[in-house]
CSV table of C-alpha atoms in Angstrom, one decimal:
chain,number,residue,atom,x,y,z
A,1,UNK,CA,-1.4,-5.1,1.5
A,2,UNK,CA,-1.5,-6.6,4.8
A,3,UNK,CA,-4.1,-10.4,5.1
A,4,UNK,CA,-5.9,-10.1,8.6
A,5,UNK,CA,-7.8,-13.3,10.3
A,6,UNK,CA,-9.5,-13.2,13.4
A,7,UNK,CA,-10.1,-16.2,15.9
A,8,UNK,CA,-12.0,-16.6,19.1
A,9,UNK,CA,-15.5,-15.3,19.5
A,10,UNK,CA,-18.3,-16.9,20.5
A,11,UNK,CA,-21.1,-16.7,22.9
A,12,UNK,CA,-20.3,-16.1,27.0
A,13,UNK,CA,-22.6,-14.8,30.0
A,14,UNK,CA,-22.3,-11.4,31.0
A,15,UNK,CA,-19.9,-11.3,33.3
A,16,UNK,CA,-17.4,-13.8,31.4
A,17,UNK,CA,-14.7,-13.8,29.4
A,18,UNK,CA,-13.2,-13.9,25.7
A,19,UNK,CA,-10.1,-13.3,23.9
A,20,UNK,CA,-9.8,-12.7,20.4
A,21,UNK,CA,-6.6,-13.4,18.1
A,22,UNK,CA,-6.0,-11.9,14.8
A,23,UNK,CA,-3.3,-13.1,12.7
A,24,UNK,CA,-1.4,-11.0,10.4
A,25,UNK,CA,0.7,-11.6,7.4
A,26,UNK,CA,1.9,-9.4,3.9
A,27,UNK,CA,3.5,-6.2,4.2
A,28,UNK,CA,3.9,-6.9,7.7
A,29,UNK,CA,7.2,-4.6,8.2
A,30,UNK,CA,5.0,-1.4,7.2
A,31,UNK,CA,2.6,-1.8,9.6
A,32,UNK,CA,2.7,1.0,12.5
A,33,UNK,CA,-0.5,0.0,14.0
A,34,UNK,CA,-2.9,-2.4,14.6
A,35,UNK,CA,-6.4,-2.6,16.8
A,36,UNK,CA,-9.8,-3.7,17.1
A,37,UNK,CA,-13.3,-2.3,15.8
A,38,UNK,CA,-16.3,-3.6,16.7
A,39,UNK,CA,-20.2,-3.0,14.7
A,40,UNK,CA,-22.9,-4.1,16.3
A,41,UNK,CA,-26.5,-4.3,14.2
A,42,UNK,CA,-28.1,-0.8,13.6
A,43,UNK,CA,-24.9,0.9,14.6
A,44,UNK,CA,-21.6,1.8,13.0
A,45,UNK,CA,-18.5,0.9,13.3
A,46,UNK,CA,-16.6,2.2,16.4
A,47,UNK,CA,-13.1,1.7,17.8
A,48,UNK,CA,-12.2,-0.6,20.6
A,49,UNK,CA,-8.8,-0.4,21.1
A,50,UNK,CA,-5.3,0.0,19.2
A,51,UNK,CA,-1.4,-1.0,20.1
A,52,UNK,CA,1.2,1.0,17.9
A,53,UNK,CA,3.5,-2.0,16.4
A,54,UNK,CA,6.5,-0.3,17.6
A,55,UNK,CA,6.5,0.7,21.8
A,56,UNK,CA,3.5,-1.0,21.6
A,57,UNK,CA,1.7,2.5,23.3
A,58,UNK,CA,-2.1,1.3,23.7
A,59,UNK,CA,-5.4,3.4,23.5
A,60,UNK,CA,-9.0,2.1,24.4
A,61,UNK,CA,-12.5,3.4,24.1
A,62,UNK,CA,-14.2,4.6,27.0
A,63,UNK,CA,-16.7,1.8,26.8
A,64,UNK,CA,-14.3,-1.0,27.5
A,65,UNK,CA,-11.3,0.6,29.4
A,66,UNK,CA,-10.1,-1.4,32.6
A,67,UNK,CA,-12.1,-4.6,30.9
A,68,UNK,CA,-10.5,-5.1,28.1
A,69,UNK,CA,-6.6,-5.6,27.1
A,70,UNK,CA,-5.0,-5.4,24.1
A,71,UNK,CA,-1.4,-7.0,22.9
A,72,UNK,CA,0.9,-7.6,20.4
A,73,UNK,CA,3.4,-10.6,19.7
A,74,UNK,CA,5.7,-8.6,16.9
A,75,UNK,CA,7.0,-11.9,16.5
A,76,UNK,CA,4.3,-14.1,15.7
A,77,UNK,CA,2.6,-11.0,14.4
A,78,UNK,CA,-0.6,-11.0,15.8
A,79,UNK,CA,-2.7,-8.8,18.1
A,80,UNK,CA,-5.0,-10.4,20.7
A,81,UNK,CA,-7.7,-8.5,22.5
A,82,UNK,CA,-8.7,-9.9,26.3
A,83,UNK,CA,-12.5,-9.2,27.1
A,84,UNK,CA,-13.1,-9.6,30.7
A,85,UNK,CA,-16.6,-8.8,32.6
A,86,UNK,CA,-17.6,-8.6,29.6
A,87,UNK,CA,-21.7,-7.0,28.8
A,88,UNK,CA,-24.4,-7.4,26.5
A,89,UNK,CA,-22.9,-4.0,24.8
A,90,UNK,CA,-20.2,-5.6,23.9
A,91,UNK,CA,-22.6,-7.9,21.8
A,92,UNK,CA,-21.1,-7.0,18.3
A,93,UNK,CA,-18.6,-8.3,15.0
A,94,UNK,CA,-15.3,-7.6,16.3
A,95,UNK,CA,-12.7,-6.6,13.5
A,96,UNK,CA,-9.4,-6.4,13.4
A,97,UNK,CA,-7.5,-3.8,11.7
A,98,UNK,CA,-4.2,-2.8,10.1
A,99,UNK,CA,-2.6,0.5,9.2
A,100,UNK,CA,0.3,1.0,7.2
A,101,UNK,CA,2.3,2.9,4.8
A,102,UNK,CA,4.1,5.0,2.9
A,103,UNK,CA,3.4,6.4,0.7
A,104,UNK,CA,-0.1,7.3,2.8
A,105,UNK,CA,-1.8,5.5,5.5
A,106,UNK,CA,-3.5,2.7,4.4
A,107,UNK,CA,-6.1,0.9,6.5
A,108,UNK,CA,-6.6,-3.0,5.6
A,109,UNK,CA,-9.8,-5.7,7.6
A,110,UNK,CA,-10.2,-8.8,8.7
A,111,UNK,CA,-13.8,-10.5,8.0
A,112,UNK,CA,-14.6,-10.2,11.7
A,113,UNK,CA,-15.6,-12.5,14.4
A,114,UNK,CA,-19.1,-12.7,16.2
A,115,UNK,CA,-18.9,-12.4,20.4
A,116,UNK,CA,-22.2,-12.5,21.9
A,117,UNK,CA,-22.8,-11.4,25.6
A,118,UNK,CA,-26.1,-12.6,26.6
A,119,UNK,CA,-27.6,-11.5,29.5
């Protein structure tokens, strides 16, 4: 089992920034991937943005591709997620998430962190 926290939300203008930090520790050495959800109230859960844990290949959701970044210190093991021009869309629980295995994929949470874009 893999122990997620997440640091660094808060409340910023639209138009600001914020970067989240989640910190990882466990089963670290079976982790293949590791990224960022976000659920904002009345809606489900949706992706945001994932780095694979070993050539660190990224993906991103539509909604926040060329504001967001996402990176990985393998060392420190952590995954941090850089908001930029940020909107009141992005208003939401941010979570961060770990998948791992064998035997099967196994998806472990953080308890989230609230970034609120006001307008």
């Amino acid at each position: 089992q893999v122990q997620l926290v997440e640091s660094g939300g808060g409340l910023v203008q639209a138009g600001g920034s914020l970067s989240l930090s989640c910190a990882a520790s466990g089963s670290i050495s079976n982790v293949y991937l590791m990224g960022w959800y976000r659920q904002a109230p009345g809606h489900s859960r949706e992706l945001v943005a994932t780095i694979t844990r070993g050539r660190q290949t990224t993906y991103y959701a539509d909604s926040v591709k060329g504001r967001f970044t996402i990176s990985s210190d393998t060392a420190k093991n952590t995954v941090d997620l850089q908001m930029d021009n940020l909107k009141p869309d992005d208003t939401a629980v941010y979570y961060c998430c770990a998948e791992w295995g064998p035997p099967y994929p196994s998806l472990d949470w953080g308890r989230g962190t609230q970034v609120t874009v006001s307008s």
